[in-house]
């Protein structure tokens, strides 16, 4: 079993990233057995697909690394690094660009969302970004990739690219059997890994690119800010129903109950068994308290870690050295399979 996943170091880690992905990274790391491995990285190369400020990217990379450590990623057990220190990611992306089809990339909803009406003005990197994402996981022969719902399409593309590459180029033995160059990765999204929506609009995912800070809870938010954001979260005037079906057509209410269920590791029905019939005047403070209780140890650790940026830098350098070493054989196999001469 090899677990690989990444996060863009743009903006602060928010509740959606935490409940949708990072908490599972930590759980998978903690459940790892002898011979199994986890690779977690900051997708800094992905971050240049959108307009960005170089100084912010640099500080954001260290801050996001600190946030992952604060959430429980342990560099003694997981390999933690940033892509830019492992050139094999970019090399493999180019090799896979020969296999990825324009039609496949044209279907990616994230490109459509992020380019919006300005498709012609979007960077070429934004369009080919999913190929880099495929390289990120195929390079390490990932078997499992913990991601939120929104990244599943990219993972399916990675599987399509791996399948076609193996089919077209993998060496065959005398009886025609393929020795696949790449393992097909499985996306992992356990049911308690919720899709967390914006606090201002229950139809949009919680995102670091949303202009309104009130739309998201960040891991650096203090207790007062968290409570204020929860109390101001958009809702409707109805009391909570006692079963999940009663949340149909009430996206904001569903989102808050989903967050409560994810934070308390229970189900939506269990939360509604406790709060059914109550109004938001009672539910929101309870949710705010639960969130503060869960997030405050993380934000405390985060503040401590940020006091020592050199240590974070050293952790990333050690992780990158390990990642370069484990990426090398697959990259060499990919060059060889394509008939590229390289010694
Ligand atoms: P990114 O940086 O947008 O998000 C990191 C992880 O957080 C999840 N996530 C959410 N989950 C639930 N609710 C939300 N509102 C929410 N917002 C974000 C994402 O699904 C993701 O798992 N392209 C990726 C980074 C990446 C990557 C990879 C991931 C690059 N290479 C290889 C896995 C494997 C991204 O932009 O995620």
Coordinates of C-alpha atoms and ligand atoms in Angstrom, one line a residue:
X1 CA 0.0 0.0 0.0
X2 CA 1.4 3.4 -1.0
X3 CA -0.6 6.5 -0.1
X4 CA 0.2 9.7 -2.0
X5 CA -1.6 13.1 -1.9
X6 CA -1.0 16.8 -2.3
X7 CA -2.4 20.2 -1.4
X8 CA -1.8 23.6 -3.0
X9 CA 0.1 25.9 -0.7
X10 CA -2.1 28.9 -1.7
X11 CA -3.9 30.5 1.2
X12 CA -4.4 29.0 4.6
X13 CA -5.6 25.5 5.3
X14 CA -9.4 25.6 5.7
X15 CA -12.0 23.4 7.3
X16 CA -12.9 21.9 3.9
X17 CA -9.3 20.8 3.3
X18 CA -9.1 19.5 6.8
X19 CA -12.3 17.5 7.0
X20 CA -12.3 16.6 3.3
X21 CA -8.7 15.4 3.0
X22 CA -6.0 16.2 5.6
X23 CA -7.7 14.4 8.5
X24 CA -7.7 11.3 6.4
X25 CA -4.1 11.7 5.5
X26 CA -3.3 11.6 9.2
X27 CA -5.6 8.6 9.8
X28 CA -4.1 6.7 7.0
X29 CA -0.6 7.5 8.2
X30 CA -1.5 6.4 11.7
X31 CA -2.9 3.1 10.4
X32 CA 0.1 2.3 8.2
X33 CA 1.8 -1.1 8.8
X34 CA 5.3 -2.3 8.2
X35 CA 6.3 -1.9 4.5
X36 CA 3.5 0.6 3.7
X37 CA 4.3 4.2 3.0
X38 CA 2.8 7.7 2.8
X39 CA 3.9 10.6 0.7
X40 CA 2.3 14.0 1.2
X41 CA 3.4 17.1 -0.7
X42 CA 2.8 20.7 -1.2
X43 CA 1.7 21.2 -4.8
X44 CA 3.7 24.4 -5.3
X45 CA 4.1 23.7 -9.0
X46 CA 0.4 23.6 -9.4
X47 CA 0.1 26.9 -7.7
X48 CA 1.7 28.7 -10.6
X49 CA -1.2 27.8 -12.9
X50 CA -3.0 30.8 -11.5
X51 CA -1.8 34.4 -11.2
X52 CA 0.3 34.4 -8.0
X53 CA 2.7 36.5 -5.9
X54 CA 6.1 34.7 -5.7
X55 CA 6.8 36.0 -2.1
X56 CA 3.4 34.7 -1.0
X57 CA 3.9 31.3 -2.6
X58 CA 7.2 31.0 -0.8
X59 CA 5.8 31.8 2.6
X60 CA 2.6 29.9 1.9
X61 CA 4.6 26.8 1.2
X62 CA 6.3 26.9 4.6
X63 CA 3.0 27.8 6.3
X64 CA 1.1 25.0 4.7
X65 CA 3.9 22.5 5.6
X66 CA 3.5 23.8 9.2
X67 CA -0.2 23.4 9.0
X68 CA 0.1 19.7 7.9
X69 CA 2.6 19.0 10.7
X70 CA 0.1 20.7 13.2
X71 CA -2.7 18.4 11.9
X72 CA -0.6 15.4 12.8
X73 CA 1.5 14.6 9.7
X74 CA 4.7 13.1 11.3
X75 CA 7.8 13.4 9.1
X76 CA 9.3 10.4 10.9
X77 CA 6.5 8.2 9.4
X78 CA 5.4 10.1 6.3
X79 CA 7.5 11.7 3.5
X80 CA 6.6 15.3 3.5
X81 CA 8.0 17.6 0.8
X82 CA 7.3 20.2 -1.8
X83 CA 7.1 19.3 -5.5
X84 CA 9.6 22.0 -6.7
X85 CA 12.4 20.1 -4.9
X86 CA 11.6 16.9 -6.8
X87 CA 12.1 17.7 -10.6
X88 CA 10.9 14.2 -11.5
X89 CA 7.3 15.5 -11.2
X90 CA 7.9 18.0 -14.1
X91 CA 9.8 15.5 -16.1
X92 CA 7.1 12.8 -15.9
X93 CA 4.4 15.4 -16.7
X94 CA 6.1 16.0 -20.0
X95 CA 6.4 12.3 -20.7
X96 CA 2.7 11.9 -19.9
X97 CA 1.7 14.8 -22.1
X98 CA 2.3 12.5 -25.1
X99 CA -0.4 10.1 -23.7
X100 CA -3.0 12.5 -22.3
X101 CA -5.6 13.4 -24.9
X102 CA -6.9 17.0 -25.5
X103 CA -10.5 15.6 -25.3
X104 CA -9.8 14.2 -21.8
X105 CA -8.4 17.5 -20.6
X106 CA -11.3 19.4 -22.2
X107 CA -13.7 17.6 -19.9
X108 CA -12.1 18.6 -16.6
X109 CA -14.6 20.7 -14.7
X110 CA -11.9 22.4 -12.5
X111 CA -10.4 23.9 -15.7
X112 CA -13.9 25.2 -16.7
X113 CA -14.5 26.6 -13.1
X114 CA -11.1 28.2 -12.7
X115 CA -10.9 29.7 -16.3
X116 CA -14.5 30.9 -16.1
X117 CA -15.4 33.2 -19.0
X118 CA -11.7 33.9 -19.7
X119 CA -10.8 30.6 -21.2
X120 CA -8.6 32.1 -23.9
X121 CA -6.7 34.1 -21.2
X122 CA -6.2 31.1 -18.9
X123 CA -2.6 29.8 -18.6
X124 CA -1.6 26.7 -20.5
X125 CA -0.5 25.3 -17.1
X126 CA -4.1 25.5 -15.8
X127 CA -5.1 23.3 -18.8
X128 CA -2.4 20.7 -18.4
X129 CA -2.5 20.8 -14.6
X130 CA -4.3 17.4 -14.4
X131 CA -1.4 15.8 -16.2
X132 CA 1.0 17.1 -13.6
X133 CA -1.4 15.7 -11.0
X134 CA -1.3 12.3 -12.7
X135 CA 2.5 12.5 -12.7
X136 CA 2.4 13.3 -8.9
X137 CA 0.8 10.0 -8.0
X138 CA 2.1 7.7 -10.8
X139 CA 5.7 8.6 -10.0
X140 CA 5.4 6.9 -6.7
X141 CA 3.3 3.9 -7.8
X142 CA 0.5 5.2 -5.5
X143 CA -2.1 2.6 -4.7
X144 CA -4.4 5.0 -2.7
X145 CA -4.9 8.7 -3.0
X146 CA -7.0 10.4 -0.3
X147 CA -8.8 13.4 -1.8
X148 CA -12.0 15.3 -1.5
X149 CA -14.9 14.8 -3.9
X150 CA -13.7 17.7 -6.1
X151 CA -10.5 15.9 -7.1
X152 CA -12.0 12.6 -8.1
X153 CA -12.2 13.5 -11.7
X154 CA -8.5 14.3 -11.8
X155 CA -7.8 10.9 -10.3
X156 CA -9.9 9.2 -12.9
X157 CA -7.8 11.0 -15.5
X158 CA -4.6 9.8 -13.9
X159 CA -6.0 6.2 -14.2
X160 CA -6.9 6.8 -17.9
X161 CA -3.4 8.1 -18.6
X162 CA -1.7 5.2 -16.8
X163 CA -3.9 2.6 -18.6
X164 CA -3.2 4.1 -22.0
X165 CA 0.6 4.5 -21.3
X166 CA 0.8 0.9 -20.0
X167 CA -1.1 -0.4 -23.0
X168 CA 0.9 1.6 -25.6
X169 CA 4.4 1.5 -24.2
X170 CA 4.8 -1.0 -21.3
X171 CA 7.4 -3.7 -22.2
X172 CA 6.0 -7.1 -23.0
X173 CA 7.5 -10.5 -22.2
X174 CA 7.8 -13.4 -24.6
X175 CA 4.1 -14.4 -24.2
X176 CA 2.9 -10.9 -24.7
X177 CA 2.2 -10.0 -21.1
X178 CA 2.6 -6.4 -20.1
X179 CA 5.0 -5.4 -17.3
X180 CA 3.0 -2.2 -16.4
X181 CA 5.1 0.9 -15.9
X182 CA 2.4 2.5 -13.7
X183 CA 0.1 1.3 -10.9
X184 CA -3.5 2.4 -11.2
X185 CA -4.3 4.6 -8.2
X186 CA -7.6 4.4 -6.3
X187 CA -9.1 7.7 -4.9
X188 CA -10.0 7.3 -1.3
X189 CA -12.9 9.4 0.1
X190 CA -14.3 7.8 3.3
X191 CA -17.9 8.7 4.0
X192 CA -17.0 10.8 7.0
X193 CA -14.7 12.8 4.7
X194 CA -17.3 15.4 4.0
X195 CA -17.7 17.8 1.1
X196 CA -17.7 21.1 2.9
X197 CA -19.5 24.0 1.3
X198 CA -19.1 27.8 1.6
X199 CA -20.7 29.3 4.8
X200 CA -22.2 32.0 2.5
X201 CA -23.6 29.8 -0.3
X202 CA -24.4 26.1 0.3
X203 CA -24.1 25.4 -3.5
X204 CA -20.4 26.4 -3.7
X205 CA -17.5 24.4 -2.1
X206 CA -15.6 26.0 0.7
X207 CA -12.5 27.3 -1.1
X208 CA -9.4 29.3 -0.5
X209 CA -10.1 31.3 -3.6
X210 CA -13.4 32.7 -2.4
X211 CA -13.2 36.5 -2.0
X212 CA -15.2 36.4 1.2
X213 CA -13.3 35.3 4.3
X214 CA -16.6 34.7 6.0
X215 CA -17.2 31.8 3.6
X216 CA -14.6 29.6 5.2
X217 CA -13.1 28.7 8.5
X218 CA -9.3 28.7 8.5
X219 CA -7.1 26.7 10.8
X220 CA -5.5 29.9 12.0
X221 CA -8.8 31.5 13.0
X222 CA -9.1 32.1 16.8
X223 CA -12.1 31.1 18.9
X224 CA -13.9 34.4 18.5
X225 CA -13.5 34.5 14.8
X226 CA -14.8 30.9 14.5
X227 CA -17.8 31.7 16.6
X228 CA -18.5 34.9 14.6
X229 CA -18.3 33.1 11.3
X230 CA -20.6 30.3 12.4
X231 CA -23.1 32.7 13.9
X232 CA -23.1 34.7 10.6
X233 CA -23.3 31.6 8.4
X234 CA -26.2 31.7 6.0
X235 CA -29.2 29.6 7.0
X236 CA -32.9 29.5 6.5
X237 CA -35.6 30.2 9.1
X238 CA -36.9 26.6 9.5
X239 CA -35.9 24.5 12.5
X240 CA -33.7 21.4 11.9
X241 CA -35.6 18.3 10.7
X242 CA -35.2 15.0 12.6
X243 CA -34.1 13.0 9.5
X244 CA -31.7 13.7 6.7
X245 CA -34.4 13.7 4.0
X246 CA -35.8 16.8 5.6
X247 CA -32.6 18.7 4.6
X248 CA -33.4 18.3 0.9
X249 CA -33.5 21.7 -0.8
X250 CA -31.8 23.3 2.3
X251 CA -28.1 23.3 1.2
X252 CA -26.9 25.7 4.0
X253 CA -28.6 23.7 6.7
X254 CA -27.2 20.5 5.2
X255 CA -23.7 21.9 5.2
X256 CA -23.8 22.9 8.9
X257 CA -25.1 19.6 9.9
X258 CA -22.5 17.8 7.7
X259 CA -19.8 19.8 9.4
X260 CA -21.1 18.9 12.9
X261 CA -21.3 15.2 11.9
X262 CA -17.7 15.3 10.5
X263 CA -16.3 17.0 13.5
X264 CA -18.0 14.6 15.9
X265 CA -17.3 11.6 13.7
X266 CA -20.9 10.7 13.6
X267 CA -23.6 10.6 11.0
X268 CA -26.1 13.3 9.8
X269 CA -29.0 11.2 11.2
X270 CA -27.2 11.0 14.6
X271 CA -26.8 14.8 14.7
X272 CA -30.4 15.3 13.7
X273 CA -31.5 12.8 16.4
X274 CA -30.0 15.3 18.9
X275 CA -30.9 18.6 17.3
X276 CA -34.1 17.8 15.3
X277 CA -36.8 20.4 16.0
X278 CA -34.2 23.0 17.3
X279 CA -33.6 26.3 15.5
X280 CA -30.2 27.6 14.4
X281 CA -30.2 29.8 17.5
X282 CA -29.4 26.7 19.5
X283 CA -27.5 24.7 16.9
X284 CA -25.0 27.3 15.8
X285 CA -23.4 27.9 19.2
X286 CA -23.1 24.1 19.7
X287 CA -21.4 23.8 16.4
X288 CA -19.1 26.7 17.1
X289 CA -18.1 25.2 20.4
X290 CA -17.4 21.8 18.9
X291 CA -15.3 23.4 16.2
X292 CA -13.3 25.5 18.6
X293 CA -12.6 22.4 20.7
X294 CA -11.4 20.4 17.7
X295 CA -9.4 23.1 16.0
X296 CA -7.8 25.0 18.9
X297 CA -5.1 22.3 19.7
X298 CA -4.2 22.4 16.0
X299 CA -3.9 26.1 15.7
X300 CA -1.9 26.3 18.9
X301 CA 0.6 23.7 17.4
X302 CA 0.6 25.7 14.2
X303 CA 1.6 28.9 15.9
X304 CA 4.4 27.1 17.8
X305 CA 5.7 25.6 14.6
X306 CA 5.7 28.9 12.7
X307 CA 8.2 30.2 15.2
X308 CA 10.8 27.9 13.8
X309 CA 10.7 28.2 9.9
X310 CA 14.2 26.7 9.6
X311 CA 13.1 23.5 11.1
X312 CA 10.2 23.3 8.6
X313 CA 12.6 24.0 5.8
X314 CA 14.9 21.2 7.0
X315 CA 11.9 18.8 7.2
X316 CA 11.0 19.6 3.6
X317 CA 14.6 19.1 2.4
X318 CA 14.8 15.7 4.1
X319 CA 11.4 14.7 2.6
X320 CA 12.4 15.8 -0.9
X321 CA 15.6 13.8 -0.8
X322 CA 13.6 10.7 0.1
X323 CA 11.0 11.5 -2.6
X324 CA 13.7 12.0 -5.3
X325 CA 15.1 8.6 -4.5
X326 CA 11.8 6.8 -4.6
X327 CA 10.7 8.5 -7.8
X328 CA 13.9 7.7 -9.8
X329 CA 13.1 4.1 -10.8
X330 CA 9.6 4.8 -12.2
X331 CA 10.9 7.9 -14.0
X332 CA 13.7 5.8 -15.6
X333 CA 11.2 3.1 -16.6
X334 CA 9.0 5.7 -18.3
X335 CA 11.9 7.2 -20.3
X336 CA 12.9 3.7 -21.3
X337 CA 9.4 2.6 -22.3
X338 CA 9.1 5.6 -24.6
X339 CA 12.4 4.8 -26.3
X340 CA 14.2 7.9 -25.0
X341 CA 17.9 7.4 -24.8
X342 CA 19.1 8.3 -21.3
X343 CA 22.1 7.0 -19.3
Ligands
LIG1 P1 -6.6 21.6 -3.1 O1 -5.3 22.2 -2.7 O2 -7.6 22.4 -3.7 O3 -7.2 20.8 -1.9 C1 -6.5 19.9 -1.0 C2 -7.4 18.8 -0.6 O4 -8.6 19.3 0.1 C3 -9.8 18.8 -0.5 N1 -10.8 19.9 -0.5 C4 -12.0 19.8 0.0 N2 -12.7 18.7 0.6 C5 -13.9 18.9 1.0 N3 -14.6 20.1 1.0 C6 -14.0 21.2 0.5 N4 -14.6 22.3 0.4 C7 -12.6 21.0 0.0 N5 -11.8 21.9 -0.6 C8 -10.6 21.2 -0.9 C9 -9.4 18.5 -2.0 O5 -10.3 17.6 -2.6 C10 -8.0 18.0 -1.8 O6 -8.0 16.6 -1.5 N6 -5.1 19.4 -7.4 C11 -5.1 19.3 -5.9 C12 -3.8 19.1 -5.3 C13 -3.0 18.0 -5.9 C14 -3.2 16.6 -5.6 C15 -2.2 16.0 -6.4 C16 -4.1 15.9 -4.8 C17 -2.0 18.2 -6.7 N7 -1.5 16.9 -7.1 C18 -2.1 14.6 -6.4 C19 -3.9 14.5 -4.8 C20 -3.0 13.9 -5.6 C21 -5.8 20.5 -5.3 O7 -5.7 21.6 -5.9 O8 -6.2 20.3 -4.0

